[in-house]
Amino acid sequence: MKTPPPVLTRRRLAAELKSRAPEFPPELLRAALKEILDGLTAALAGERPVILRGFGRFEVRRYQGSTKRLGLVFRPSPTLTARLTEEDRGSAPDPARGY
């Protein structure tokens, strides 16, 4: 049985960005990541959907005819679904595609 990978936290994501773009100052990468996540949070708080092409769509749903929130819904993109399906079949990620 495979050990699950560690959870991707904001800190780990910042470290990953730093390793992929060592020419950028770490404080600039952290600030950019903060702005991106703050923007996503603000959009969802305003009940605007967030669409990340190649990844998926996040949106806040409400019960029909009610003001009560149902919750945050995520729909993966076909690209992400295909990638996850490939990994389930044991295919190795394709480095030429960036993952």
Coordinates of C-alpha atoms in Angstrom, one line a residue:
M1 CA 0.0 0.0 0.0
K2 CA 1.3 3.4 -1.0
T3 CA 2.0 6.1 1.6
P4 CA 0.0 9.2 0.8
P5 CA 2.1 12.2 -0.1
P6 CA 2.3 15.0 2.5
V7 CA -0.5 17.6 2.5
L8 CA 0.2 20.6 0.2
T9 CA 0.2 23.6 2.6
R10 CA 0.8 27.2 1.8
R11 CA 4.4 26.8 3.1
R12 CA 5.1 23.8 0.9
L13 CA 3.6 25.5 -2.1
A14 CA 5.9 28.5 -1.5
A15 CA 8.9 26.2 -1.2
E16 CA 7.9 24.4 -4.4
L17 CA 7.6 27.8 -6.2
K18 CA 11.0 28.8 -4.9
S19 CA 12.6 25.5 -6.1
R20 CA 11.1 26.0 -9.6
A21 CA 12.0 29.7 -9.8
P22 CA 15.2 30.2 -7.8
E23 CA 15.9 33.5 -9.6
F24 CA 12.9 35.2 -7.9
P25 CA 13.4 36.5 -4.3
P26 CA 11.5 34.3 -1.8
E27 CA 9.6 37.3 -0.4
L28 CA 8.3 38.1 -3.9
L29 CA 7.1 34.6 -4.4
R30 CA 5.4 34.5 -0.9
A31 CA 3.7 37.9 -1.7
A32 CA 2.5 36.7 -5.1
L33 CA 1.1 33.5 -3.6
K34 CA -0.6 35.4 -0.8
E35 CA -2.2 37.8 -3.4
I36 CA -3.4 34.9 -5.5
L37 CA -4.9 33.0 -2.6
D38 CA -6.5 36.2 -1.2
G39 CA -8.0 36.9 -4.6
L40 CA -9.5 33.4 -4.8
T41 CA -10.8 33.7 -1.2
A42 CA -12.4 37.1 -2.0
A43 CA -14.1 35.7 -5.2
L44 CA -15.5 32.8 -3.3
A45 CA -16.6 34.9 -0.4
G46 CA -18.4 37.1 -3.0
E47 CA -20.0 33.9 -4.3
R48 CA -18.2 34.3 -7.7
P49 CA -17.0 31.0 -9.2
V50 CA -13.2 30.5 -9.5
I51 CA -12.1 28.6 -12.7
L52 CA -8.6 27.5 -13.0
R53 CA -8.2 26.1 -16.5
G54 CA -6.6 22.6 -16.5
F55 CA -7.5 22.2 -12.8
G56 CA -11.1 22.8 -12.1
R57 CA -13.9 25.0 -10.9
F58 CA -14.7 26.1 -7.3
E59 CA -18.1 27.7 -6.4
V60 CA -20.3 28.4 -3.4
R61 CA -23.7 26.8 -3.7
R62 CA -26.9 27.6 -1.8
Y63 CA -29.9 25.5 -1.2
Q64 CA -32.4 26.5 -3.9
G65 CA -34.8 29.2 -2.8
S66 CA -32.8 29.7 0.4
T67 CA -30.1 32.0 1.8
K68 CA -28.5 29.1 3.5
R69 CA -25.2 28.1 2.0
L70 CA -24.8 24.5 0.9
G71 CA -21.0 24.7 0.8
L72 CA -18.0 24.9 -1.5
V73 CA -18.2 22.7 -4.5
F74 CA -15.2 21.6 -6.7
R75 CA -15.5 20.2 -10.1
P76 CA -12.3 18.9 -11.6
S77 CA -11.4 19.8 -15.2
P78 CA -11.2 17.1 -17.8
T79 CA -7.4 17.5 -17.8
L80 CA -7.2 16.9 -14.1
T81 CA -9.6 14.0 -14.3
A82 CA -7.5 12.4 -17.1
R83 CA -4.3 12.9 -15.2
L84 CA -5.7 11.3 -12.0
T85 CA -7.1 8.4 -14.1
E86 CA -3.6 7.9 -15.7
E87 CA -2.0 7.8 -12.2
D88 CA -4.6 5.3 -11.0
R89 CA -3.6 3.0 -13.9
G90 CA 0.1 3.4 -12.9
S91 CA 1.2 5.6 -15.7
A92 CA 4.1 7.9 -14.8
P93 CA 3.5 11.6 -15.1
D94 CA 4.8 13.1 -18.4
P95 CA 7.6 15.6 -17.6
A96 CA 7.1 17.3 -21.0
R97 CA 3.6 18.3 -19.9
G98 CA 5.0 20.0 -16.8
Y99 CA 3.9 17.4 -14.2

